[in-house]
XYZ file of C-alpha atoms in Angstrom:
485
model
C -51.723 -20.488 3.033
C -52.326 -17.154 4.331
C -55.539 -15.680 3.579
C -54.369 -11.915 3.471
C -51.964 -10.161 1.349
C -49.279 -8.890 3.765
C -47.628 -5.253 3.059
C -44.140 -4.337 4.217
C -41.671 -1.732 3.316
C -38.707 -4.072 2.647
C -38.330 -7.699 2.129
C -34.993 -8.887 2.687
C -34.274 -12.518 1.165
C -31.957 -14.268 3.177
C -30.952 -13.422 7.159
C -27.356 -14.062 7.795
C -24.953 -11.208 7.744
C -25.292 -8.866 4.956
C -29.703 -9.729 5.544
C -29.652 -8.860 9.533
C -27.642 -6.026 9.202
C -30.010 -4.191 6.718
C -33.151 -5.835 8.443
C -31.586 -4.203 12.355
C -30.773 -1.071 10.536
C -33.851 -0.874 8.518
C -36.526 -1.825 11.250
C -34.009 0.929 13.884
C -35.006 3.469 11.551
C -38.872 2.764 11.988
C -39.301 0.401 8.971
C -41.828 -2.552 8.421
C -39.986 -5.458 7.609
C -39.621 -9.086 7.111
C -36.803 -11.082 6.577
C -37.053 -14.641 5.661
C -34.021 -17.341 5.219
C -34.476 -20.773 4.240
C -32.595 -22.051 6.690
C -33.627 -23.081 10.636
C -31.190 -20.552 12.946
C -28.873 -21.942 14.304
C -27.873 -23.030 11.248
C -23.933 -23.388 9.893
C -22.461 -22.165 6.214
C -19.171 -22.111 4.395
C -16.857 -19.355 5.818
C -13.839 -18.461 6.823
C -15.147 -17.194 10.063
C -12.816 -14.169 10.793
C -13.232 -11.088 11.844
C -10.822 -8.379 12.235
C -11.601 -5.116 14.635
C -13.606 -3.011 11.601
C -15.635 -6.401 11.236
C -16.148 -6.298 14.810
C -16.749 -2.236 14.896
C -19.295 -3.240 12.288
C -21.120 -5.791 14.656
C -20.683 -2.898 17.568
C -22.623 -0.474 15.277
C -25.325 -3.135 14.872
C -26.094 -3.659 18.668
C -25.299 -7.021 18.431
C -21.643 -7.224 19.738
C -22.995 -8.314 23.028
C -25.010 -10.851 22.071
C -22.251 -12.171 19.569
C -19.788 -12.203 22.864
C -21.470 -14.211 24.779
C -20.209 -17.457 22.720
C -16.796 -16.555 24.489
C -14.722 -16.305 21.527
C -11.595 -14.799 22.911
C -10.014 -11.661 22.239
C -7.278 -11.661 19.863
C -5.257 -8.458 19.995
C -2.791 -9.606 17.636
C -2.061 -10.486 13.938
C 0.803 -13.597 13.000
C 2.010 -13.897 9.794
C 4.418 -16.615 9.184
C 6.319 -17.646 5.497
C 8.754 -20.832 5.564
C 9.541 -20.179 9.317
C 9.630 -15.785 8.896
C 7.357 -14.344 11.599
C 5.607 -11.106 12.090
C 3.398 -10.817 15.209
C 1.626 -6.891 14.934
C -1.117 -5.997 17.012
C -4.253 -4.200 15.345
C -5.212 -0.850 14.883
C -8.190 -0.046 16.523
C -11.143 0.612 14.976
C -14.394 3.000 17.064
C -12.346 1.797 19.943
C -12.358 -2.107 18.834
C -8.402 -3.407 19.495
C -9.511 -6.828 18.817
C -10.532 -9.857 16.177
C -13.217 -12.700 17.073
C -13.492 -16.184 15.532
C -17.029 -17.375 16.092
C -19.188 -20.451 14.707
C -21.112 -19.436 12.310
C -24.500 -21.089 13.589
C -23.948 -18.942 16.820
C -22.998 -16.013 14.808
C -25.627 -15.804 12.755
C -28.571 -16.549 15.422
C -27.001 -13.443 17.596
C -27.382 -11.472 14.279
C -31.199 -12.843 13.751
C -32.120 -12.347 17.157
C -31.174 -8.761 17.218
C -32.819 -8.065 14.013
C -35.863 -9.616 16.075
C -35.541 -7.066 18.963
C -35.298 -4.529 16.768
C -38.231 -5.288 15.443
C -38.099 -6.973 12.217
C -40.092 -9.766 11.440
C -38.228 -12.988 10.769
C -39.574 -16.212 8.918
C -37.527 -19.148 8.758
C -37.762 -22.081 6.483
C -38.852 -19.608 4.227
C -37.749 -19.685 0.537
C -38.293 -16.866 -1.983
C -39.715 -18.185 -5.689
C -39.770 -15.212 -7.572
C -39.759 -11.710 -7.461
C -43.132 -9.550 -8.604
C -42.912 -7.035 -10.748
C -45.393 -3.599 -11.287
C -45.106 -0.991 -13.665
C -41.482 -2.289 -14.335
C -40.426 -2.152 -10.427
C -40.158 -4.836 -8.109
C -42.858 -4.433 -5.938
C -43.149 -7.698 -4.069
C -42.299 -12.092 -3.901
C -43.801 -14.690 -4.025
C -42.201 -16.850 -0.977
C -42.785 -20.829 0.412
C -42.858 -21.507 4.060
C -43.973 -24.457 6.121
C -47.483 -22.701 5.560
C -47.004 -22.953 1.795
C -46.648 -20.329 -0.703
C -48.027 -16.934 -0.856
C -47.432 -13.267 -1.873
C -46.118 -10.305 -0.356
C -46.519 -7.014 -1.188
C -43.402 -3.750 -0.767
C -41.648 -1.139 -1.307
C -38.269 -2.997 -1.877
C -36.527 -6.084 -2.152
C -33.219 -6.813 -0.876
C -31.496 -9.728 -1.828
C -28.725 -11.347 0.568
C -28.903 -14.909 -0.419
C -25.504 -15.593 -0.858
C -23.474 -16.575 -4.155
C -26.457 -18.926 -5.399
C -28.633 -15.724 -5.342
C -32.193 -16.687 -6.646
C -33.140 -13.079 -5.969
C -30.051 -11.897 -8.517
C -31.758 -14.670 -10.816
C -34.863 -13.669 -10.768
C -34.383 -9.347 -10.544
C -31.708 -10.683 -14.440
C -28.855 -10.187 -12.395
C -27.339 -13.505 -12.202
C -24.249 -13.290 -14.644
C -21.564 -11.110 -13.075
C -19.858 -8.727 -15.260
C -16.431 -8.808 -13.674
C -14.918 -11.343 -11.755
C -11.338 -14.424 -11.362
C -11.282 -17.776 -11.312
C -10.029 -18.844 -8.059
C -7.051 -20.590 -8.172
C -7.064 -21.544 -4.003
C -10.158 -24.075 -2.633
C -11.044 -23.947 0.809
C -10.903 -26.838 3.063
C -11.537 -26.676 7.217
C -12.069 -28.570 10.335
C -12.381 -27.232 14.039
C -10.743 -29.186 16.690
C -9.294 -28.651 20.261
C -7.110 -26.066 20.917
C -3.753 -27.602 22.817
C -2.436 -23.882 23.288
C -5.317 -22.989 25.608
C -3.418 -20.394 28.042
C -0.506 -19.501 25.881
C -0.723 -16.293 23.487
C -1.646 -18.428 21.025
C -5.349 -17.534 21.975
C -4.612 -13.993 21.199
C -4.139 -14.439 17.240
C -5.458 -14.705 14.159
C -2.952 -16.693 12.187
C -1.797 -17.144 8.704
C 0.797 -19.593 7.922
C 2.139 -19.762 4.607
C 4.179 -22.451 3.509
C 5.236 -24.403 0.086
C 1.579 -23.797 -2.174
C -0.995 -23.554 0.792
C -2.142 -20.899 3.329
C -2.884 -22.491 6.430
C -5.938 -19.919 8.357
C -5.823 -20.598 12.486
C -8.630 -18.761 14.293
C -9.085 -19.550 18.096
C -12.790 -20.395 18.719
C -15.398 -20.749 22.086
C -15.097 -23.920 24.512
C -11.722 -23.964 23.638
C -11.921 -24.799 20.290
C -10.052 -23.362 16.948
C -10.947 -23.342 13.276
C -8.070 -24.479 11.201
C -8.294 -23.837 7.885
C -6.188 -24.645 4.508
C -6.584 -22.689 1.254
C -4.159 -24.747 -1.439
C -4.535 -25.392 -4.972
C -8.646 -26.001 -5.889
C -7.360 -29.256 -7.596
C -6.826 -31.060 -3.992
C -9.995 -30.620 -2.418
C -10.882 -33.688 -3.812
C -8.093 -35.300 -2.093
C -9.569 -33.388 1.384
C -13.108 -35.194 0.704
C -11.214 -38.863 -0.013
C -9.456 -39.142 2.883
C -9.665 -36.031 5.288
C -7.458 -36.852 7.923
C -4.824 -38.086 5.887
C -4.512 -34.408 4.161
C -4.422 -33.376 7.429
C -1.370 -35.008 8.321
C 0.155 -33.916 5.248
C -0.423 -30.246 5.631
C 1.226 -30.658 8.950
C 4.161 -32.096 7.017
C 4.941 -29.332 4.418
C 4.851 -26.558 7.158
C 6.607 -27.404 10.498
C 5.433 -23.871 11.884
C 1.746 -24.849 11.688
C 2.582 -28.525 12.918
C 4.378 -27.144 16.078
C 1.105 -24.641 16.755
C -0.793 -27.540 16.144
C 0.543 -30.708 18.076
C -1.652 -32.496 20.175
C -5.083 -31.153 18.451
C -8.099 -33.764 18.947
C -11.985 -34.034 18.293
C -11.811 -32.960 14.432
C -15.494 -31.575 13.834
C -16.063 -32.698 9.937
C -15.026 -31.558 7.367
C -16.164 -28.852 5.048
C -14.887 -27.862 2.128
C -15.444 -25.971 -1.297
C -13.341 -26.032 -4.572
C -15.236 -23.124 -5.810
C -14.220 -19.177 -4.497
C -14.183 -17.342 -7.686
C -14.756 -13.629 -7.263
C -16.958 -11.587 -8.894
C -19.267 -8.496 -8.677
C -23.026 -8.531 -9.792
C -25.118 -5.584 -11.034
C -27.038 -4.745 -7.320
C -28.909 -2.618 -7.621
C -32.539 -1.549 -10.024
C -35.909 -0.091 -9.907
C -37.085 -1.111 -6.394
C -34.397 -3.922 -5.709
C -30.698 -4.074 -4.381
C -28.304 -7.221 -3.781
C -26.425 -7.319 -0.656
C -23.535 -9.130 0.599
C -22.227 -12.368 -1.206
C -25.235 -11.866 -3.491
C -23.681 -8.664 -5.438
C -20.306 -8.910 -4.158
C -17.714 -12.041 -3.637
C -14.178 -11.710 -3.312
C -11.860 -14.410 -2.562
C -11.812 -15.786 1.172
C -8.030 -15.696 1.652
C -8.154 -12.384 2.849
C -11.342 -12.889 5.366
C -12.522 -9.913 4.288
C -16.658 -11.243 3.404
C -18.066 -11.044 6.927
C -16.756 -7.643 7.204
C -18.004 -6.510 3.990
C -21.414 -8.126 4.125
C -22.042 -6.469 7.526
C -21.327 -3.085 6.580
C -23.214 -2.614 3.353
C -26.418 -4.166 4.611
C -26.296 -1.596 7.363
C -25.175 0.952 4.727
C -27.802 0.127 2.603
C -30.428 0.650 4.836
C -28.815 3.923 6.133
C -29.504 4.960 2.506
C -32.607 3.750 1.358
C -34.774 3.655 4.655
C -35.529 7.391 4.900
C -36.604 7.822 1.076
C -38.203 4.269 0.902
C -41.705 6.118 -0.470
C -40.022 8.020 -2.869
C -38.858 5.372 -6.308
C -36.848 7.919 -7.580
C -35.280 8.700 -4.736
C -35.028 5.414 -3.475
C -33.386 4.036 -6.410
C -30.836 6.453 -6.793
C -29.857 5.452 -3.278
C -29.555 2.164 -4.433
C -27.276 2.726 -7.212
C -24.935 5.392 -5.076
C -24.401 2.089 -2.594
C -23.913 0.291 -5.296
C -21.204 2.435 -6.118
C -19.859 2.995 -2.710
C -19.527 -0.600 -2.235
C -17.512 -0.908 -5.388
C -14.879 1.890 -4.272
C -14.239 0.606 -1.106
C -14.400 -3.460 -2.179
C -12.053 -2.324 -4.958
C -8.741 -3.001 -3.480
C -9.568 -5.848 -1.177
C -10.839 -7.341 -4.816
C -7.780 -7.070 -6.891
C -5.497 -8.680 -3.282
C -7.758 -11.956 -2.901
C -7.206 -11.926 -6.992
C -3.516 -11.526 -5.890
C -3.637 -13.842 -3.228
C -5.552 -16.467 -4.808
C -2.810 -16.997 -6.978
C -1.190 -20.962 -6.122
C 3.021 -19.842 -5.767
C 5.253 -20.458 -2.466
C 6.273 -17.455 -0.489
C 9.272 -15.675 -3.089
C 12.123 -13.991 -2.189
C 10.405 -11.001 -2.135
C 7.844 -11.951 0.144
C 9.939 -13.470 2.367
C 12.083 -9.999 2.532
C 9.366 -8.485 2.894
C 8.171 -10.036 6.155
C 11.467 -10.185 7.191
C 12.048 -6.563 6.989
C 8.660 -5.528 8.659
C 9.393 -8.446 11.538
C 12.603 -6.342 12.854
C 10.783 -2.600 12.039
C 7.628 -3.746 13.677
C 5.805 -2.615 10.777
C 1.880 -2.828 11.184
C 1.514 -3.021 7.442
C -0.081 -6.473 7.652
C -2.945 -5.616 10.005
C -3.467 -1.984 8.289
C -4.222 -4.795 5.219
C -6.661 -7.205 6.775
C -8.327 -4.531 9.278
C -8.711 -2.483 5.757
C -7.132 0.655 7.739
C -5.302 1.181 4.897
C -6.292 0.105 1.299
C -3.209 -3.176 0.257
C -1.943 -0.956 -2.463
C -1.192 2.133 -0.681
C 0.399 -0.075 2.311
C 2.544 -1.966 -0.392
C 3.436 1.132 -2.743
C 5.469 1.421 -5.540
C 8.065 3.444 -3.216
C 8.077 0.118 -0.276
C 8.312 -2.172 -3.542
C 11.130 -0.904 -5.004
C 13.006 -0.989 -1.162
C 12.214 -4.581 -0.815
C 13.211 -5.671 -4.387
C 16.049 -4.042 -4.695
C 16.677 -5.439 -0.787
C 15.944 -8.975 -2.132
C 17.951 -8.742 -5.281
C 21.296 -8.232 -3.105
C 20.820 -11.455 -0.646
C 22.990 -13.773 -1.183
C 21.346 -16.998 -2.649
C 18.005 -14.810 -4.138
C 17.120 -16.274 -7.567
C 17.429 -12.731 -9.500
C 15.834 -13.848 -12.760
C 12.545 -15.296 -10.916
C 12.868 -12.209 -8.661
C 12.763 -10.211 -11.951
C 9.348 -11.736 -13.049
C 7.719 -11.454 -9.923
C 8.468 -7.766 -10.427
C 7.079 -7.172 -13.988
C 4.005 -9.189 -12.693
C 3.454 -7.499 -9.781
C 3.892 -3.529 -11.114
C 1.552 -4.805 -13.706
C -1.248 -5.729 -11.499
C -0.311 -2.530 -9.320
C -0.444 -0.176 -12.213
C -4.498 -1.416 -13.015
C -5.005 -0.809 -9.582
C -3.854 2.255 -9.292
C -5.644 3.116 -12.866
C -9.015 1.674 -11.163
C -8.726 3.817 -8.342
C -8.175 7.041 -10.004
C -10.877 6.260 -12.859
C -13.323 4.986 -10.477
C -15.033 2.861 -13.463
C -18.288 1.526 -12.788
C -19.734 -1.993 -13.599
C -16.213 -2.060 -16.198
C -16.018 -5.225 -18.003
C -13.024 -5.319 -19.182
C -10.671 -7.954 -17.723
C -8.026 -6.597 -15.202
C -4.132 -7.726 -14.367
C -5.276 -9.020 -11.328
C -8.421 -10.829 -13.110
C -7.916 -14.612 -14.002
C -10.277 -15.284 -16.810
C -13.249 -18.255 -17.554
C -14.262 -17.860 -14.043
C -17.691 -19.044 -13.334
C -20.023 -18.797 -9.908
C -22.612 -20.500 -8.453
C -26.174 -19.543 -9.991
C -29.906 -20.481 -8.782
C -30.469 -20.862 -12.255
C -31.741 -24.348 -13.418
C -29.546 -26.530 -14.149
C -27.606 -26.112 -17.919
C -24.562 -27.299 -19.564
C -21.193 -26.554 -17.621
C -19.998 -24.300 -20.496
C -23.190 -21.998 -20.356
C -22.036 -21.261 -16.511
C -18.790 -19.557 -18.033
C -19.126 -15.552 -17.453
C -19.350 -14.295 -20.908
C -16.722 -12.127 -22.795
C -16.699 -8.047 -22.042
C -18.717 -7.539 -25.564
C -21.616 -9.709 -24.816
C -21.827 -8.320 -20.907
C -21.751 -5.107 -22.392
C -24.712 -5.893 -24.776
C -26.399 -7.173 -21.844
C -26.126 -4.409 -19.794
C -27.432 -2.335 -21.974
C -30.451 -4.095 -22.491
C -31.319 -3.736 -18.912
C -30.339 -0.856 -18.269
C -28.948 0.417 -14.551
């Protein structure tokens, strides 16, 4: 036990991405803080590992882009999409200069991230849990933490919680149930292995093939290495766990393009796996607390867009609330304008993993689609993923009716399916297009692109399955209005 009760500025629960970022940008702009994770760095996570140049812009901004490079992930200038044997290779937009995407471990990753939080100056405790959050005067104002020297209380200003989906600090600030979110209709299952296209441009892209139900993810990785990752229906990740490599060889079965990029791979790493990558967004943000990263924010994984995302509102929200940290009012008007900047810009990344997440082969007008971009060398796909451009405004109403209406006069195109697809889609695009001119916050009603009865992980204890289900908009709204903003 310690016998002293510390005082810092800012606690931040939990040091991986969206933690380091606010702890560098905090302690940079002359803040006392600790950080504490209750994990031993290097440690590894669930992820989907990519990072596209405004992910790796967001690293550069941090100062730790040089530490994070010297894993040797190699540079990979160039986006492949692939559907039934349909290729697009575009390279990427750069972003502050950044032409290029990195695939790195995470248990690398993260250390680089901790260690320049260090050297900045923050103060980092590992093996360090947080057990509840302490309240004054109706603010947070402190935890209560357990470490390898037991528990004990700290005293701050605020509390930042970046704990990841199974947030205790969203649990215990009342923030647990999320008022929007999808059920996820993909589950996420990956291995690493050895790369057999070491010194072809294979090792220059980030990969997506897309084939009968499943998107296949290939990142190249350090020491020759790649991540290779399937996202099919939730239901057969169960079938991944049983008998690993046999799923393996069937995913190289249903899509010859990923087989042929593929052939010869050795040393599988384990397996990890998760059947549950429902989106949602958490209130993150009160009187002398905020949520960061996965804790406030989770969209599906498909897309590769949480890294990215986790990064650059921890920094943001340190931007924000460092210089009026002494001031509560101030401070917590800070927090709910990030709050609310997050939610504009997550917005349309949201609503595609809600698209994408969605189990159907590539259509007609997908395939078209590609097609048509493939010969124009449009960089549509990596405006999409680098978030250069928001998905909606790449794939407009104007490009949608082009690409039906090319679609709907190839020979062999199923018309009547193609029909649906349309009605569906300019649906879901509508809402979109409704959210972004509305600019709603915390709404609660459910969304075209929104799959309903999702649930989420929760630090709560444990409780019957059906008690996990988000409630309906009437009872969130009751809620929130209980607590307040």
């Amino acid at each position: 036990m310690t016998n002293s009760r510390e005082q810092f500025d800012v606690v931040v629960v939990g040091a991986r991405c969206a933690g380091s970022a606010a702890a560098i940008t905090f302690a940079n702009g002359g803040r006392k803080v600790l950080a504490i994770d209750r994990s031993a760095f290097p440690s590894d996570t669930l992820s989907t590992h990519a990072n596209f140049p405004s992910s790796v812009a967001e690293m550069q901004r941090l100062g730790a882009l040089p530490r994070i490079r010297k894993a040797g992930a190699p540079e990979c200038r160039e986006a492949y999409l692939s559907a039934d044997g349909i290729a697009l290779v575009t390279p990427w937009d750069p972003v502050d200069g950044i032409d290029y995407g990195l695939c790195n471990p995470r248990e690398a990753f993260d250390e680089a991230l901790v260690e320049t939080a260090r050297e900045a100056g923050a103060e980092v405790r590992e093996k360090t849990s947080l057990v509840d959050v302490l309240w004054r005067a109706g603010r947070a104002s402190g935890v209560r933490v357990k470490g390898p020297e037991g528990e004990y209380e700290v005293d701050c200003k605020l509390v930042v919680g970046a704990d990841g989906r199974r947030s205790m600090t969203a649990y215990r600030v009342g923030a647990d149930v999320p008022y929007r979110g999808s059920k996820n209709g993909r589950g996420l299952a990956f291995w690493y292995c050895d790369d057999p296209m070491v010194g072809t441009e294979w090792r220059n892209r980030l990969c997506q093939f897309r084939a009968g139900v499943t998107h296949t993810l290939l990142f190249p990785c350090p020491d020759d290495r790649m991540l290779v990752l399937f996202m099919g229906p939730a239901e057969e990740i169960p079938d991944f766990r049983r008998d690993p490599m046999g799923m393996w060889d069937r995913m190289m079965a249903a899509n010859p393009v990923t087989a042929e990029r593929c052939a010869g791979a050795k040393n599988h790493s384990k397996l990890r796996s998760t059947g549950s990558t429902s989106a949602f967004f958490r209130r993150s943000s009160g009187p002398g607390w905020a949520l960061a990263g996965d804790s406030g924010h989770f969209k599906d994984p498909i897309i590769g867009q949480g890294m990215r995302d986790a990064m650059r509102f921890g920094r943001i929200l340190a931007e924000r609330a460092g210089p009026v940290i002494d001031d509560p009012a101030r401070l917590d008007g800070e927090l709910l304008a990030t709050e609310r900047q997050r939610d504009e810009e997550c917005m349309a990344s949201y609503h595609w993993g809600n698209r994408e997440s969605r189990i159907f082969a590539p259509s007609d007008l997908v395939k078209t689609t590609l097609e048509t971009w493939s010969r124009k060398g449009e960089p549509g796909v990596a405006q999409m993923f680098d978030r250069t451009k928001p998905p909606h405004h790449v794939l407009n109403p104007i490009v949608g009716v082009k690409m039906a209406t090319r679609a709907a006069l190839k020979r062999g195109t199923d018309r009547k399916a193609l029909l649906a697809e349309i009605r569906e889609e300019a649906r879901i695009d509508l809402d979109i297009w409704r959210e972004e001119i509305r600019k709603p916050f915390r709404p609660t009603r459910v969304w075209a692109s929104e799959r309903p009865g999702f649930d989420w992980p929760s630090a709560a204890p444990a409780q019957p399955k059906e008690a996990a289900v988000a409630p309906d908009s009437d009872t969130l709204e009751r809620s929130l209005e209980a607590v307040g903003p």
